[in-house]
C-alpha atoms as a PDB file:
ATOM      1  CA  ASN A   1      17.346 210.467 155.163  1.00  0.00           C
ATOM      2  CA  GLN A   2      15.916 207.330 156.138  1.00  0.00           C
ATOM      3  CA  PRO A   3      17.836 205.817 159.524  1.00  0.00           C
ATOM      4  CA  GLY A   4      18.572 203.105 158.268  1.00  0.00           C
ATOM      5  CA  ASN A   5      20.142 204.400 155.193  1.00  0.00           C
ATOM      6  CA  PRO A   6      23.960 203.763 155.639  1.00  0.00           C
ATOM      7  CA  ALA A   7      25.097 207.067 153.820  1.00  0.00           C
ATOM      8  CA  THR A   8      23.555 209.104 156.730  1.00  0.00           C
ATOM      9  CA  ARG A   9      24.644 209.977 160.704  1.00  0.00           C
ATOM     10  CA  GLY A  10      22.489 211.743 163.239  1.00  0.00           C
ATOM     11  CA  GLY A  11      19.784 212.419 160.656  1.00  0.00           C
ATOM     12  CA  TYR A  12      22.381 214.328 157.862  1.00  0.00           C
ATOM     13  CA  ALA A  13      23.753 212.405 155.264  1.00  0.00           C
ATOM     14  CA  VAL A  14      27.706 211.967 155.473  1.00  0.00           C
ATOM     15  CA  GLY A  15      29.191 214.792 153.563  1.00  0.00           C
ATOM     16  CA  TYR A  16      31.908 213.436 151.090  1.00  0.00           C
ATOM     17  CA  ASP A  17      33.645 217.343 150.652  1.00  0.00           C
ATOM     18  CA  LEU A  18      36.143 216.752 154.454  1.00  0.00           C
ATOM     19  CA  VAL A  19      37.319 213.238 153.698  1.00  0.00           C
ATOM     20  CA  ASN A  20      38.331 214.782 149.523  1.00  0.00           C
ATOM     21  CA  GLN A  21      40.346 218.016 150.910  1.00  0.00           C
ATOM     22  CA  ALA A  22      41.679 215.245 153.638  1.00  0.00           C
ATOM     23  CA  ILE A  23      42.816 213.301 150.392  1.00  0.00           C
ATOM     24  CA  ALA A  24      43.906 215.681 148.489  1.00  0.00           C
ATOM     25  CA  MET A  25      46.260 216.933 151.236  1.00  0.00           C
ATOM     26  CA  PRO A  26      49.841 216.593 150.667  1.00  0.00           C
ATOM     27  CA  LEU A  27      50.022 214.475 154.476  1.00  0.00           C
ATOM     28  CA  PRO A  28      52.053 211.898 155.604  1.00  0.00           C
ATOM     29  CA  PRO A  29      50.478 208.679 155.270  1.00  0.00           C
ATOM     30  CA  ALA A  30      50.025 207.926 158.960  1.00  0.00           C
ATOM     31  CA  ARG A  31      48.842 211.862 159.245  1.00  0.00           C
ATOM     32  CA  ARG A  32      47.087 211.357 156.139  1.00  0.00           C
ATOM     33  CA  ALA A  33      44.962 208.755 158.331  1.00  0.00           C
ATOM     34  CA  VAL A  34      44.148 209.723 161.705  1.00  0.00           C
ATOM     35  CA  LEU A  35      42.837 213.448 159.397  1.00  0.00           C
ATOM     36  CA  LEU A  36      40.834 210.996 157.309  1.00  0.00           C
ATOM     37  CA  VAL A  37      39.207 209.434 160.503  1.00  0.00           C
ATOM     38  CA  LEU A  38      38.310 212.802 161.841  1.00  0.00           C
ATOM     39  CA  ALA A  39      37.263 213.725 158.468  1.00  0.00           C
ATOM     40  CA  ASP A  40      34.659 210.931 159.080  1.00  0.00           C
ATOM     41  CA  MET A  41      33.487 211.163 162.350  1.00  0.00           C
ATOM     42  CA  ALA A  42      32.695 214.732 161.412  1.00  0.00           C
ATOM     43  CA  ASN A  43      29.187 215.997 161.736  1.00  0.00           C
ATOM     44  CA  HIS A  44      27.839 218.339 158.952  1.00  0.00           C
ATOM     45  CA  ALA A  45      29.779 221.390 160.840  1.00  0.00           C
ATOM     46  CA  GLY A  46      32.869 220.104 160.730  1.00  0.00           C
ATOM     47  CA  THR A  47      33.164 218.966 164.604  1.00  0.00           C
ATOM     48  CA  CYS A  48      33.520 215.935 165.264  1.00  0.00           C
ATOM     49  CA  TRP A  49      35.240 215.283 169.603  1.00  0.00           C
ATOM     50  CA  PRO A  50      36.792 211.675 169.529  1.00  0.00           C
ATOM     51  CA  SER A  51      38.577 209.970 171.812  1.00  0.00           C
ATOM     52  CA  ILE A  52      42.440 209.431 171.352  1.00  0.00           C
ATOM     53  CA  SER A  53      41.294 205.019 171.479  1.00  0.00           C
ATOM     54  CA  THR A  54      39.106 206.243 168.934  1.00  0.00           C
ATOM     55  CA  LEU A  55      41.028 207.887 166.278  1.00  0.00           C
ATOM     56  CA  ALA A  56      44.225 204.995 167.383  1.00  0.00           C
ATOM     57  CA  ARG A  57      41.811 201.625 166.349  1.00  0.00           C
ATOM     58  CA  ARG A  58      40.042 203.349 163.216  1.00  0.00           C
ATOM     59  CA  ALA A  59      43.151 204.840 162.147  1.00  0.00           C
ATOM     60  CA  CYS A  60      45.161 200.969 162.554  1.00  0.00           C
ATOM     61  CA  MET A  61      47.600 202.695 164.692  1.00  0.00           C
ATOM     62  CA  SER A  62      48.848 202.748 167.978  1.00  0.00           C
ATOM     63  CA  VAL A  63      47.438 205.436 170.567  1.00  0.00           C
ATOM     64  CA  ARG A  64      51.234 206.889 171.009  1.00  0.00           C
ATOM     65  CA  SER A  65      50.950 206.739 167.062  1.00  0.00           C
ATOM     66  CA  VAL A  66      48.465 208.898 167.436  1.00  0.00           C
ATOM     67  CA  PHE A  67      49.875 211.859 169.812  1.00  0.00           C
ATOM     68  CA  THR A  68      52.810 211.667 167.286  1.00  0.00           C
ATOM     69  CA  HIS A  69      50.942 212.487 163.956  1.00  0.00           C
END
């Protein structure tokens, strides 16, 4: 992995398994958007701790909507 490579984060290759799993889940669009953001932000172990405002911004929804979904 190269630091300047957009396919890497924190020295680990971005795994698309979580994103693909999120896409395959039968969810309403807003819930899927939040799940996709979480999957995209997850590290190699599948862990992430984004703030609610970060989730809202990246999912293109309000903070209130993130809490709802």
